[in-house]
mmCIF file of C-alpha atoms and ligand atoms in Angstrom:
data_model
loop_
_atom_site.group_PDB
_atom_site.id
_atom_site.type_symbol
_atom_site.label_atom_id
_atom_site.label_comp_id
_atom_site.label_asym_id
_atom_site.label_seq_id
_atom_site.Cartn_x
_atom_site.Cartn_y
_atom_site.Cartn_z
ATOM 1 C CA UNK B 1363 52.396 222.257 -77.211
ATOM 2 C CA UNK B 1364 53.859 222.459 -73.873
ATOM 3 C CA UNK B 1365 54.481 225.635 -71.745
ATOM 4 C CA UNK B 1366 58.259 224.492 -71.172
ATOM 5 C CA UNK B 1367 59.681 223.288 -74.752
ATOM 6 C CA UNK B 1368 62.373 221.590 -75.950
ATOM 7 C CA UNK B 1369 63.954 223.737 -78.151
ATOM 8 C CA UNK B 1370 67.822 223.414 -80.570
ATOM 9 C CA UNK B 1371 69.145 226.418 -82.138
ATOM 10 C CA UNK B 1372 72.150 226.075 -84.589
ATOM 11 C CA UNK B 1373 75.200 228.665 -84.496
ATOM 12 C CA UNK B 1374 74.741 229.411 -80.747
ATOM 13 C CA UNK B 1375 78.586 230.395 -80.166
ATOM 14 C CA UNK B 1376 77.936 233.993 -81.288
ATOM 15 C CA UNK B 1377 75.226 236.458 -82.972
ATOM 16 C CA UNK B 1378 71.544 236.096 -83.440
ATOM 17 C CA UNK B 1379 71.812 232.435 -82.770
ATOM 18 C CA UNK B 1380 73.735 233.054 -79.149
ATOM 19 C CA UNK B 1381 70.622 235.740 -78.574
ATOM 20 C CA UNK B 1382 67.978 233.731 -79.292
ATOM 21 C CA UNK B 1383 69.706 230.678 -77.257
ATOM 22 C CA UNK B 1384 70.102 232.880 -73.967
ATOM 23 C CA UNK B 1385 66.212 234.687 -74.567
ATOM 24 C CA UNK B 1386 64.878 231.047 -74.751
ATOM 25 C CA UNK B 1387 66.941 229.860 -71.538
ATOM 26 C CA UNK B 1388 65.652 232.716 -69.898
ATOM 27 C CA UNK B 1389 62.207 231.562 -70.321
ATOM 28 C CA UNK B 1390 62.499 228.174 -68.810
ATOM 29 C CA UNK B 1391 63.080 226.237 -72.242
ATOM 30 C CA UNK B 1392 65.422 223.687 -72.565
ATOM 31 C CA UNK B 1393 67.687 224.819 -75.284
ATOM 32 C CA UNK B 1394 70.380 222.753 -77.252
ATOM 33 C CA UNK B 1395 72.777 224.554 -79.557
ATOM 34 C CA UNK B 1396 75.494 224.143 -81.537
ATOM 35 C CA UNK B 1397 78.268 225.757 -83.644
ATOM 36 C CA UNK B 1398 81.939 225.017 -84.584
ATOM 37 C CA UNK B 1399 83.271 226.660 -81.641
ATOM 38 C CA UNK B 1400 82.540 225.966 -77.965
ATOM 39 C CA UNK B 1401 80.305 228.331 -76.359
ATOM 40 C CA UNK B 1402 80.109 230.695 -73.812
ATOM 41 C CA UNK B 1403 76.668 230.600 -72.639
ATOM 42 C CA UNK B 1404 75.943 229.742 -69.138
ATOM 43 C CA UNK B 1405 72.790 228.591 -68.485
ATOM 44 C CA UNK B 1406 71.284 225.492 -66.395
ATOM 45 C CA UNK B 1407 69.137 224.895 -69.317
ATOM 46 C CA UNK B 1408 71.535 224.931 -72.052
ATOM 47 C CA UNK B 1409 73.376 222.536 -73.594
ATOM 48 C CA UNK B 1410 75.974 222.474 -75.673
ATOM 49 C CA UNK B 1411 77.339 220.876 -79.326
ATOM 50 C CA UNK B 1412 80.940 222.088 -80.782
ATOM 51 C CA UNK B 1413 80.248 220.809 -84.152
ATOM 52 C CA UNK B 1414 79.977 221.675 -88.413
ATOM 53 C CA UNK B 1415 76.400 221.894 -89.147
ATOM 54 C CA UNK B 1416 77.463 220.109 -92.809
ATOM 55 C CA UNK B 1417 78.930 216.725 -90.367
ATOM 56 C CA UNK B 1418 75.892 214.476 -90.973
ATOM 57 C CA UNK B 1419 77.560 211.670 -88.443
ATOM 58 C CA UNK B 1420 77.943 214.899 -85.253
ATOM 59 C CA UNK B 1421 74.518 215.942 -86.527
ATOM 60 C CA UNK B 1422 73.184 212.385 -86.366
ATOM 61 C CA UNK B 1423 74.882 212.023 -82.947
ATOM 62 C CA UNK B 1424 73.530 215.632 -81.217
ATOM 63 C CA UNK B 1425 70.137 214.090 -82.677
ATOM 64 C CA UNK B 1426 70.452 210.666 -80.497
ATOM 65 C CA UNK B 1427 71.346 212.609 -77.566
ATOM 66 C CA UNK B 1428 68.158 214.629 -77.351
ATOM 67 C CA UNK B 1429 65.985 211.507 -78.752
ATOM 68 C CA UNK B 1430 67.974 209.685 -75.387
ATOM 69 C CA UNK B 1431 67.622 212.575 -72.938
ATOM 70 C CA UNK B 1432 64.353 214.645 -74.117
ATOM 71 C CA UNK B 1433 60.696 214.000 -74.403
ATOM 72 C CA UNK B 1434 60.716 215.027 -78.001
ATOM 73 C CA UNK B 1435 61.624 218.072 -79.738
ATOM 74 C CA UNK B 1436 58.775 220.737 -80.121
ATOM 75 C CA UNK B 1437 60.841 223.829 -82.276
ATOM 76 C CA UNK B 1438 64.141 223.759 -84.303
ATOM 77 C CA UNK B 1439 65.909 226.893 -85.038
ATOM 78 C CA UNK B 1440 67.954 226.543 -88.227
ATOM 79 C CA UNK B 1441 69.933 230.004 -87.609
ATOM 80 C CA UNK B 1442 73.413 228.787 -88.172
ATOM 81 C CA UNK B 1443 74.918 230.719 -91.711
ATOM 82 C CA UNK B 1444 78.185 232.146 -93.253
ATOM 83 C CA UNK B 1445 77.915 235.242 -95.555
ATOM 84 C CA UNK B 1446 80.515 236.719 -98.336
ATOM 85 C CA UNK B 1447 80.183 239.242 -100.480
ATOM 86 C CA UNK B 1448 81.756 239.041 -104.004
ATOM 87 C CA UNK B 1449 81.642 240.037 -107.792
ATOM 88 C CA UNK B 1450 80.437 237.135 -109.459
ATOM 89 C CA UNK B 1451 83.497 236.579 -111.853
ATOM 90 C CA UNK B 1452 85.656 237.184 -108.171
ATOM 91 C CA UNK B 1453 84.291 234.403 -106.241
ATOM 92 C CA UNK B 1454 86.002 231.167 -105.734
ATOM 93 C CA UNK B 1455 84.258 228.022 -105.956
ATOM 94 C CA UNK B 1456 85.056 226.764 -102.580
ATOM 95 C CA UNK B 1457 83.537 229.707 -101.114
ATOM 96 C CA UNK B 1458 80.564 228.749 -103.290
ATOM 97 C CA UNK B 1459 80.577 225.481 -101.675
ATOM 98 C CA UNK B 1460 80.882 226.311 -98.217
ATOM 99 C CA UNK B 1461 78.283 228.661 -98.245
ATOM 100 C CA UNK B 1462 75.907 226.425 -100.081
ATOM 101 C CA UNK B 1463 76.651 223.417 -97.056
ATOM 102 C CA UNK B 1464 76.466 225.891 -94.207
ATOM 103 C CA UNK B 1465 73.530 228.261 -95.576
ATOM 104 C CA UNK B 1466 71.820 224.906 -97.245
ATOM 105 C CA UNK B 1467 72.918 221.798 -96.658
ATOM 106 C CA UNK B 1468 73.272 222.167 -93.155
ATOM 107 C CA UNK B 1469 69.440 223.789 -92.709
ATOM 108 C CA UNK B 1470 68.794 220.125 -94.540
ATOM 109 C CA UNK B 1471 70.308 218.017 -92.721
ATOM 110 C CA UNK B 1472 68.690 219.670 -89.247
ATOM 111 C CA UNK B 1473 65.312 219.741 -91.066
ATOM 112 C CA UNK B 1474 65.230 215.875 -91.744
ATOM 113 C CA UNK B 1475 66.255 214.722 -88.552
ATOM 114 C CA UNK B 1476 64.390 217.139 -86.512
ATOM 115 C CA UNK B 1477 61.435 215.884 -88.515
ATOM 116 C CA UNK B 1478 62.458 212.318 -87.768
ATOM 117 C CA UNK B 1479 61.678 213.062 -84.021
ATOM 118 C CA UNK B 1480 58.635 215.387 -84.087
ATOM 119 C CA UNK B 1481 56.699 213.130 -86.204
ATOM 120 C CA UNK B 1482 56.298 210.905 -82.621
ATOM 121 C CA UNK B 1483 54.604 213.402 -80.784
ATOM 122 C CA UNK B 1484 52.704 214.829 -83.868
ATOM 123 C CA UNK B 1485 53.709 218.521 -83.311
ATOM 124 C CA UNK B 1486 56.313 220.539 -83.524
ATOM 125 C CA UNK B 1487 57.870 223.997 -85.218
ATOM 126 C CA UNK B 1488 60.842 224.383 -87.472
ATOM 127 C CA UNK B 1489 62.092 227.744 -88.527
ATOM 128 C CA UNK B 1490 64.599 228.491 -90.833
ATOM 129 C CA UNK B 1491 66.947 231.236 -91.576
ATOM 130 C CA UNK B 1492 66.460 233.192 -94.944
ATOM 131 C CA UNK B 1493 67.628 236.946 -96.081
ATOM 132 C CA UNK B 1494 65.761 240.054 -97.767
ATOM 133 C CA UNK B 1495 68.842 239.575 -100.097
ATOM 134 C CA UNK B 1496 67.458 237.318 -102.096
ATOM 135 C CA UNK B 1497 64.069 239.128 -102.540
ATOM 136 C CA UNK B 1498 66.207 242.282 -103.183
ATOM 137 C CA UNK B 1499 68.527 240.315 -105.584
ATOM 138 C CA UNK B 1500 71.235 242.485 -104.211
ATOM 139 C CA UNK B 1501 74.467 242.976 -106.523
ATOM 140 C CA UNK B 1502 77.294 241.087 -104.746
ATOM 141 C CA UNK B 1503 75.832 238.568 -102.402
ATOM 142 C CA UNK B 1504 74.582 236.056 -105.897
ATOM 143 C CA UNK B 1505 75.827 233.032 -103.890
ATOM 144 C CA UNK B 1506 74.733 233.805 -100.274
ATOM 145 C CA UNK B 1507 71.402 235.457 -101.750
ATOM 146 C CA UNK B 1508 70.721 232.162 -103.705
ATOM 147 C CA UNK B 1509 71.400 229.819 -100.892
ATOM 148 C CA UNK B 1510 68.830 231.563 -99.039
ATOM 149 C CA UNK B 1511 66.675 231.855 -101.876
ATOM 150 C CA UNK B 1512 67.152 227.723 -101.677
ATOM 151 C CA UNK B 1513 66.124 227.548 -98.111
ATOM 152 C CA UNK B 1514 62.812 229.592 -99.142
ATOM 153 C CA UNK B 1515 61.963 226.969 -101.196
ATOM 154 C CA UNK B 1516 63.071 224.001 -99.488
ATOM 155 C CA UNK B 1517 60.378 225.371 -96.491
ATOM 156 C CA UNK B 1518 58.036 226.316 -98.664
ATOM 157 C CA UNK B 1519 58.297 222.209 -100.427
ATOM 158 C CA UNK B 1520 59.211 220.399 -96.926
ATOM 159 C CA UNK B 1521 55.733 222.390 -94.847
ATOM 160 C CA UNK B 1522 53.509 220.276 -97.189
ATOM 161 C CA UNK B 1523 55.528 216.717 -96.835
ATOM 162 C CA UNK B 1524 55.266 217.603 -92.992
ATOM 163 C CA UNK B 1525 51.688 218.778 -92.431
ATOM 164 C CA UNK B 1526 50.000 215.983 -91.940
ATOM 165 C CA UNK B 1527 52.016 215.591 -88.891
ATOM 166 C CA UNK B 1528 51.421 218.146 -87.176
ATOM 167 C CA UNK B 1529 54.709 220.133 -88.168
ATOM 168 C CA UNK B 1530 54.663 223.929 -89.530
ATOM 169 C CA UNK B 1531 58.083 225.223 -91.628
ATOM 170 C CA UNK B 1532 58.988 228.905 -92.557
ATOM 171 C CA UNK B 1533 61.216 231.048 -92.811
ATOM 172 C CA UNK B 1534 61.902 234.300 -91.607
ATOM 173 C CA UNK B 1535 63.763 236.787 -93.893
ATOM 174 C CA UNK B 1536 66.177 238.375 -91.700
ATOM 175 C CA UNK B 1537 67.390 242.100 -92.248
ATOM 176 C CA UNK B 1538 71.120 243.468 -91.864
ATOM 177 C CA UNK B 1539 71.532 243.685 -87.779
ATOM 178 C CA UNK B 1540 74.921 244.169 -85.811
ATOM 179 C CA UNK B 1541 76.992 240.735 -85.632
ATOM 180 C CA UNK B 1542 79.800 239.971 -86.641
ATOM 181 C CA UNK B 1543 78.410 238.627 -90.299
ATOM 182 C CA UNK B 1544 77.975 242.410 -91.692
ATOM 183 C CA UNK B 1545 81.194 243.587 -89.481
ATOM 184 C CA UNK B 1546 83.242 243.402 -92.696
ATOM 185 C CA UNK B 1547 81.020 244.609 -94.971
ATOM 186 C CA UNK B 1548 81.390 248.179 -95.727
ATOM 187 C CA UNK B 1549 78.757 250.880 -93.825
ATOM 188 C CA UNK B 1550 78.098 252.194 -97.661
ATOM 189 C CA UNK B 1551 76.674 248.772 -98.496
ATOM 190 C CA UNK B 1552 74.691 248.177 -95.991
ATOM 191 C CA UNK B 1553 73.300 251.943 -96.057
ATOM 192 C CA UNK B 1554 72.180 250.960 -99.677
ATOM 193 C CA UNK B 1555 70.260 247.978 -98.798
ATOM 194 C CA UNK B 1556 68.399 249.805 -96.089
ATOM 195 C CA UNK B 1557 67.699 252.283 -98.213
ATOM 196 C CA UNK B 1558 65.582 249.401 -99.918
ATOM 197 C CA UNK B 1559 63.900 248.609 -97.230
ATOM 198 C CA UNK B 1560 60.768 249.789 -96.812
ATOM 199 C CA UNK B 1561 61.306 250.618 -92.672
ATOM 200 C CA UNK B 1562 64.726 251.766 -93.317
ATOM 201 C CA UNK B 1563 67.203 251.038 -89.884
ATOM 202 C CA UNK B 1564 68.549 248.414 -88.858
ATOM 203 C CA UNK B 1565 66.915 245.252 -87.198
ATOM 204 C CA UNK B 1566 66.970 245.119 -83.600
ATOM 205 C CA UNK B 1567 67.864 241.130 -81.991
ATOM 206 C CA UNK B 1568 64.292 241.908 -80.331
ATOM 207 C CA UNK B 1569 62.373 242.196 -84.094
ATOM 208 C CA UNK B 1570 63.055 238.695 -84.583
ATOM 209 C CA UNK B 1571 62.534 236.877 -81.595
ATOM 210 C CA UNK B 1572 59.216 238.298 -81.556
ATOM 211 C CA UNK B 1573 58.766 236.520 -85.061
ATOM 212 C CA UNK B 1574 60.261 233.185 -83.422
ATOM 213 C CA UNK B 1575 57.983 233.454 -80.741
ATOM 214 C CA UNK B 1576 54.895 234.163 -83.026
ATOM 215 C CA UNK B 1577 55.142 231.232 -85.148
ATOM 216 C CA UNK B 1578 56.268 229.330 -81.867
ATOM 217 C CA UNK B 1579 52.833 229.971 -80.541
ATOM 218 C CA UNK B 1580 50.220 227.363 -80.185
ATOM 219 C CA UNK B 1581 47.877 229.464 -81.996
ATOM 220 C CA UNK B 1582 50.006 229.514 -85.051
ATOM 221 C CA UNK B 1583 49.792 225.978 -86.171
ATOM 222 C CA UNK B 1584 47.887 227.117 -89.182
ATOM 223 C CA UNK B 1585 50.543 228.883 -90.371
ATOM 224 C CA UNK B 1586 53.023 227.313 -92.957
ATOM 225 C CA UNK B 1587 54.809 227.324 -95.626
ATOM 226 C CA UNK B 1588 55.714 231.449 -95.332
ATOM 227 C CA UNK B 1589 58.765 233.504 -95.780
ATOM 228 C CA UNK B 1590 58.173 236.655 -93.244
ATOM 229 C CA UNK B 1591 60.362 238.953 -94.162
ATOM 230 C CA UNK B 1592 61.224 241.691 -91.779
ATOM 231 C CA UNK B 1593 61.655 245.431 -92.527
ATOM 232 C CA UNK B 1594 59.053 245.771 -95.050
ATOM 233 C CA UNK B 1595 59.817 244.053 -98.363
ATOM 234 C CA UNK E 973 81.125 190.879 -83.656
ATOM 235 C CA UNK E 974 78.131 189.004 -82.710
ATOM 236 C CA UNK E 975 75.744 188.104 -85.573
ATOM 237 C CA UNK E 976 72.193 189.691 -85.603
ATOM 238 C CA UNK E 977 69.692 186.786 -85.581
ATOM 239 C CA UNK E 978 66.644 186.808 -88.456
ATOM 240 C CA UNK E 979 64.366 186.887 -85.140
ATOM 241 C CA UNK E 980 65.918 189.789 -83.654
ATOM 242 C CA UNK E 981 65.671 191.502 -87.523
ATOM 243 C CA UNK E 982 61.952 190.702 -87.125
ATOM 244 C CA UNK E 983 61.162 191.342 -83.780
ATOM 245 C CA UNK E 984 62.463 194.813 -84.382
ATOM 246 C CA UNK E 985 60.427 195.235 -87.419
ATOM 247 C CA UNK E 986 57.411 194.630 -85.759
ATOM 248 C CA UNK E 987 57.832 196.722 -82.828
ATOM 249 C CA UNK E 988 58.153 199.432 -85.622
ATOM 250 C CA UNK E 989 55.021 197.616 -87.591
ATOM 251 C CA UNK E 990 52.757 198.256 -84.352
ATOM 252 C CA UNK E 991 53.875 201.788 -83.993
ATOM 253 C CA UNK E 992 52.831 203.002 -87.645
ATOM 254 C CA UNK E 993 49.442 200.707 -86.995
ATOM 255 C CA UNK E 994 48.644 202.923 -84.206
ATOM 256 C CA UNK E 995 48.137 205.562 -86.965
ATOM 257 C CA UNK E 996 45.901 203.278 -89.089
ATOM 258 C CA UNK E 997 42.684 202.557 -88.866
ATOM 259 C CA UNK E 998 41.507 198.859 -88.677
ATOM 260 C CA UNK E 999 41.466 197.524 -92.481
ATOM 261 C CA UNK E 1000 44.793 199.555 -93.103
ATOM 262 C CA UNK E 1001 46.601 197.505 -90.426
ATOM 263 C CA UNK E 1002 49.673 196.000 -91.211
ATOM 264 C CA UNK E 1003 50.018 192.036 -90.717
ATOM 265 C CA UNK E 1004 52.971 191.085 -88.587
ATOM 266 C CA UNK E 1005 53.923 188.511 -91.178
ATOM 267 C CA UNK E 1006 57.120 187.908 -93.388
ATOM 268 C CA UNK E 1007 55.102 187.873 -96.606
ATOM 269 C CA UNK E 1008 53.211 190.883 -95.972
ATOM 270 C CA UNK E 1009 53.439 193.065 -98.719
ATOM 271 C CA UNK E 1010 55.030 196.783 -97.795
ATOM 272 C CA UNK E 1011 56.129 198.871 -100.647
ATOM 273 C CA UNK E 1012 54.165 198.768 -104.043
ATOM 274 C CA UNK E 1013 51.014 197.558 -105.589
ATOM 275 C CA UNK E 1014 49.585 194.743 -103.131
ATOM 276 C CA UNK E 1015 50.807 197.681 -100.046
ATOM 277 C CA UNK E 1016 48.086 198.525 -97.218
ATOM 278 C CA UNK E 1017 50.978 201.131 -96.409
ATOM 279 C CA UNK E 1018 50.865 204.932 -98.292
ATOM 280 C CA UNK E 1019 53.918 206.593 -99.405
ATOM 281 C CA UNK E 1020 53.702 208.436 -95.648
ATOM 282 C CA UNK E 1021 53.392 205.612 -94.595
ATOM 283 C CA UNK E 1022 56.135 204.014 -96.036
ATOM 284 C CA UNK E 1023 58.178 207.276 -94.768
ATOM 285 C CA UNK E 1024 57.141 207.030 -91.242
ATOM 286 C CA UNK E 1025 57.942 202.751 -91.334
ATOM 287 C CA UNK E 1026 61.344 203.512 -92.359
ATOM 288 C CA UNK E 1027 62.478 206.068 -90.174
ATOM 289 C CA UNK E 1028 60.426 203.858 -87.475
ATOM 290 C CA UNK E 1029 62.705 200.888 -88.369
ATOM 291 C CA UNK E 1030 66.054 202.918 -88.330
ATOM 292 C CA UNK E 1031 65.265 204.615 -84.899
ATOM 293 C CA UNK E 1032 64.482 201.059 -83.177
ATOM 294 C CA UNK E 1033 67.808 199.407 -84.818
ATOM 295 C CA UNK E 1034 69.767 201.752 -82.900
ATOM 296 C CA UNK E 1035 67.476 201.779 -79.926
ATOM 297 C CA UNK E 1036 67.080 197.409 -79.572
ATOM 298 C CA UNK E 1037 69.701 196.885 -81.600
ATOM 299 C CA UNK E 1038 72.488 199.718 -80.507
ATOM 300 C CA UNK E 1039 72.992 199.892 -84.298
ATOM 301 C CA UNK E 1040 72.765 203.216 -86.997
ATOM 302 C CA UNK E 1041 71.996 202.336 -89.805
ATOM 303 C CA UNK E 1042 70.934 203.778 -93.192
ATOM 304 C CA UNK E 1043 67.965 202.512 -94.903
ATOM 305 C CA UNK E 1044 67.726 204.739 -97.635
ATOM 306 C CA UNK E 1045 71.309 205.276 -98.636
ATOM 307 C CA UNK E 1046 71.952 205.540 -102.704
ATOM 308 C CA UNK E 1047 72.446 201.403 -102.058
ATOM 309 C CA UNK E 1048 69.582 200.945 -101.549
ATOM 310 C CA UNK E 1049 67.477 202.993 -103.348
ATOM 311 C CA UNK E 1050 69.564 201.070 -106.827
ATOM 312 C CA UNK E 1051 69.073 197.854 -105.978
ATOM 313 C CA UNK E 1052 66.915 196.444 -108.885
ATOM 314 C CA UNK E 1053 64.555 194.357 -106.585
ATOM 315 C CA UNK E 1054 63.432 196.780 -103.510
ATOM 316 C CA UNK E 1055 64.787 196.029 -99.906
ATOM 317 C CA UNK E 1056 61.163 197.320 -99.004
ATOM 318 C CA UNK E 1057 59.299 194.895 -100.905
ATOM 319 C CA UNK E 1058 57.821 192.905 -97.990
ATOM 320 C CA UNK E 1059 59.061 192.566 -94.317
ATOM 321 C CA UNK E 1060 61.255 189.079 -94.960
ATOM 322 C CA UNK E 1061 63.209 191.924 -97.918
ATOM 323 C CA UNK E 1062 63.378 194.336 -95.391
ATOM 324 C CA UNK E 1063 64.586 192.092 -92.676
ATOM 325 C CA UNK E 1064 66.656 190.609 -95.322
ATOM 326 C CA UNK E 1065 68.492 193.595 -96.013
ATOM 327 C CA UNK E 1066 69.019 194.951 -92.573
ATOM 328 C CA UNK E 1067 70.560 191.651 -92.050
ATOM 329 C CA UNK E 1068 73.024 192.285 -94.811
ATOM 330 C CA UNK E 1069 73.913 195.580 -93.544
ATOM 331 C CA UNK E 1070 74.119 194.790 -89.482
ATOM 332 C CA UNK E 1071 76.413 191.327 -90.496
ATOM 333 C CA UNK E 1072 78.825 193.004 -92.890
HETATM 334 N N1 NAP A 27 73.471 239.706 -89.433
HETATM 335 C C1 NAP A 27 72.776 239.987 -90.508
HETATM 336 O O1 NAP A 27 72.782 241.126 -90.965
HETATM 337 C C2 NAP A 27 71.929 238.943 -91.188
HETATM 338 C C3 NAP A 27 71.120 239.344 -92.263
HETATM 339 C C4 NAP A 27 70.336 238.385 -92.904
HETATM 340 C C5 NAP A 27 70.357 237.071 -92.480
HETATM 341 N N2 NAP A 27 71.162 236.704 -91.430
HETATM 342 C C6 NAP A 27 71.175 235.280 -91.065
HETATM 343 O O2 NAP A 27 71.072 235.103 -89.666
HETATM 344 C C7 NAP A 27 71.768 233.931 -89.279
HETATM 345 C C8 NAP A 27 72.716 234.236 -88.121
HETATM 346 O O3 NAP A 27 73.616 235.228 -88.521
HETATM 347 P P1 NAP A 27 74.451 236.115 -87.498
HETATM 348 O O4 NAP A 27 74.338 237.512 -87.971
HETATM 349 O O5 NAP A 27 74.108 235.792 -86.098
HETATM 350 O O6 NAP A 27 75.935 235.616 -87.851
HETATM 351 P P2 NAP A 27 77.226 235.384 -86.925
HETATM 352 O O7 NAP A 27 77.268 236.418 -85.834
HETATM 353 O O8 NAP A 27 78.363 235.315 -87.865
HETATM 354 O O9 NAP A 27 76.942 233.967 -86.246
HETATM 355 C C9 NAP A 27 76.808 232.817 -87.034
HETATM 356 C C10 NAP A 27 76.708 231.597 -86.133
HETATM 357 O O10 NAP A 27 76.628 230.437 -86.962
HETATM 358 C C11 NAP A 27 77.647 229.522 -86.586
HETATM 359 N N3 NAP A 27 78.127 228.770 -87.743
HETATM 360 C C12 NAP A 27 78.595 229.252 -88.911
HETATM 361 N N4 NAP A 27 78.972 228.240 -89.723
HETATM 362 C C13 NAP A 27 78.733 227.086 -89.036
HETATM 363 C C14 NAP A 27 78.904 225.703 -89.336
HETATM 364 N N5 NAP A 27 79.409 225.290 -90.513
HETATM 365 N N6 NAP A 27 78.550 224.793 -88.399
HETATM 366 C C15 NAP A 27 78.048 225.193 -87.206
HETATM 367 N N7 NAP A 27 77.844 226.478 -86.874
HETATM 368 C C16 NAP A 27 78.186 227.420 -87.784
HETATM 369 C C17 NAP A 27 78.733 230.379 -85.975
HETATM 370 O O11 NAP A 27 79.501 229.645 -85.020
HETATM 371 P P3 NAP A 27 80.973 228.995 -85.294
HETATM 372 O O12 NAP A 27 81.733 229.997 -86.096
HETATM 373 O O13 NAP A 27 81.475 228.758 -83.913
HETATM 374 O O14 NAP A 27 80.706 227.729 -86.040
HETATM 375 C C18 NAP A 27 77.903 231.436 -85.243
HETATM 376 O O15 NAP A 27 77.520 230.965 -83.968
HETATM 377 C C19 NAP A 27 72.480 233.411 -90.542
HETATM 378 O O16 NAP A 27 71.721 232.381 -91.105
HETATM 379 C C20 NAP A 27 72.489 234.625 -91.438
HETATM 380 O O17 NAP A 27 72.547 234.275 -92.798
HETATM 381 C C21 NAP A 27 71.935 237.618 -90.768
#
């Protein structure tokens, strides 16, 4: 892999996504993000999609563009997600839905496609975006812990129909940290699931870019297939 | 709209053909014919293989073509006799979806 990478980040309007979008800019990557909203990010080497990571046809059409304007794609970020925390017997089903096509169907959709174009060059990285709640099965997040628990698997199933070209998948399991996805959640909560952790504070935006950047690494083509969950679980 | 010419179909096909024969060795090469076999028993191709013709043909429909298309929409995937049978199916059904 090249020193200068093309690189696409979902949910770059805000958050880890908008973090990770600005560190990778600031490193002479070419970054491409996207997220519902338009974004603020200023960068030469940023560019940006407003659209629904669940709208196969904008997803299809932010895929063309970098096919057109890129020499490939070498690492795809699948960080866009919606969280909502609920009794089970309390939680509608279109909330259900919509965090099922954000959390999975949308990490799907990015995954095949990406795939589509790294297959050319015979290389590339994807990462997606899991949680410690669904190794830590915590009470009131069923449906966002199971979509991530989905997106576990998917990696874990999609790193072997992708290895023989070149293409490593896994997930990182991220930890609570400050965005606005915990902001409504109450500080009890979220002192609980710490609690669980075993490195119990909060994660810093800085603990998981250095796990991007690790499987990013040339040297970590032979990994695949992994969940790395952060904090200790 | 313009109609898609059978040559065009083909042409397009094969461009896709020579890319996946990069990837094979010699004896595994695919013949630039009509008849030759793609998808089931009689197929130099693997299921990979198979994989990497499709989205091969897709990405050069839009690219010669200026075209999206689907090839592996719930259509086609129930048809009883395989759009991916050999390349004259293939081009065959392209055809049907590019002219309608
Ligand atoms: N923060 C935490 O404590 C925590 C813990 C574990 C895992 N995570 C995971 O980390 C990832 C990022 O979370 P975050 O904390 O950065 O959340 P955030 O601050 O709420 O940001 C989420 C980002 O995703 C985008 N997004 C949401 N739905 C979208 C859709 N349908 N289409 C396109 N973009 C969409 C949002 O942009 P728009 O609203 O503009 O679309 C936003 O840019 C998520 O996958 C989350 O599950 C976070």
């Amino acid at each position: 892999m090249k020193d200068k990478k093309v690189i696409l980040i979902t949910g770059t309007s805000k958050g880890i996504g908008k973090y990770l979008a600005e560190y990778y800019c600031s490193k002479g990557h070419t970054v491409t993000g996207c997220s519902r909203k338009e974004s603020e990010i200023k960068n030469e080497n940023y560019s940006h999609f407003s659209l629904d990571v669940t709208d196969e046809e904008k997803v299809k059409e932010l895929f063309l563009h970098i096919r057109k304007n890129q020499p490939g794609l070498d690492v795809l970020i699948n960080n866009a997600g919606i969280a909502s925390m609920n009794h089970v017997m309390l939680t509608p089903l279109e909330t259900v839905k919509k965090i099922l096509g954000t959390n999975f169907t949308g990490t799907f959709l990015f995954c095949r496609e990406a795939a589509k174009l790294m297959r050319k060059n015979n290389s590339g990285r994807i990462i997606n975006f899991s949680s410690v709640a669904s190794d830590l099965a915590v009470e009131g997040e069923a449906i966002y812990a199971s979509s991530k628990s989905a997106v576990v698997t998917f990696t874990k199933v999609l790193s072997k129909e992708l290895s023989s070209m070149g293409i490593t998948v896994n997930s990182i399991g991220i930890t609570p940290v400050n965005t606005d996805l915990i902001k409504n959640v109450p500080a009890g909560k979220i002192d609980n699931l710490l609690e669980m952790l075993t490195i119990k504070r909060l994660a810093e935006l800085e603990d998981i870019s250095n796990v991007t950047d690790f499987l990013i690494r040339e040297e970590s083509r032979f990994i695949t297939g992994q969940n790395i969950n952060l904090g200790g679980v | 709209m313009r109609m898609i010419t059978t040559e065009k179909i083909n042409e397009t096909i094969y461009n896709a053909l020579d890319e996946i024969n990069q990837l094979l060795p010699g004896e595994k090469k695919i013949q630039k014919t009509e008849g030759e076999i793609l998808y089931g028993s009689g197929s130099r191709l693997d299921s990979l293989g198979m994989v990497n013709l499709i989205v091969a043909v897709e990405q050069r429909i839009q690219d010669e073509l200026g075209q999206s298309i689907d090839l592996t929409d719930e259509k086609a995937l129930s048809q009883k006799n395989s759009p991916f049978l050999t390349v004259k199916t293939l081009s065959d059904y392209i055809a049907s979806l590019l002219n309608n």
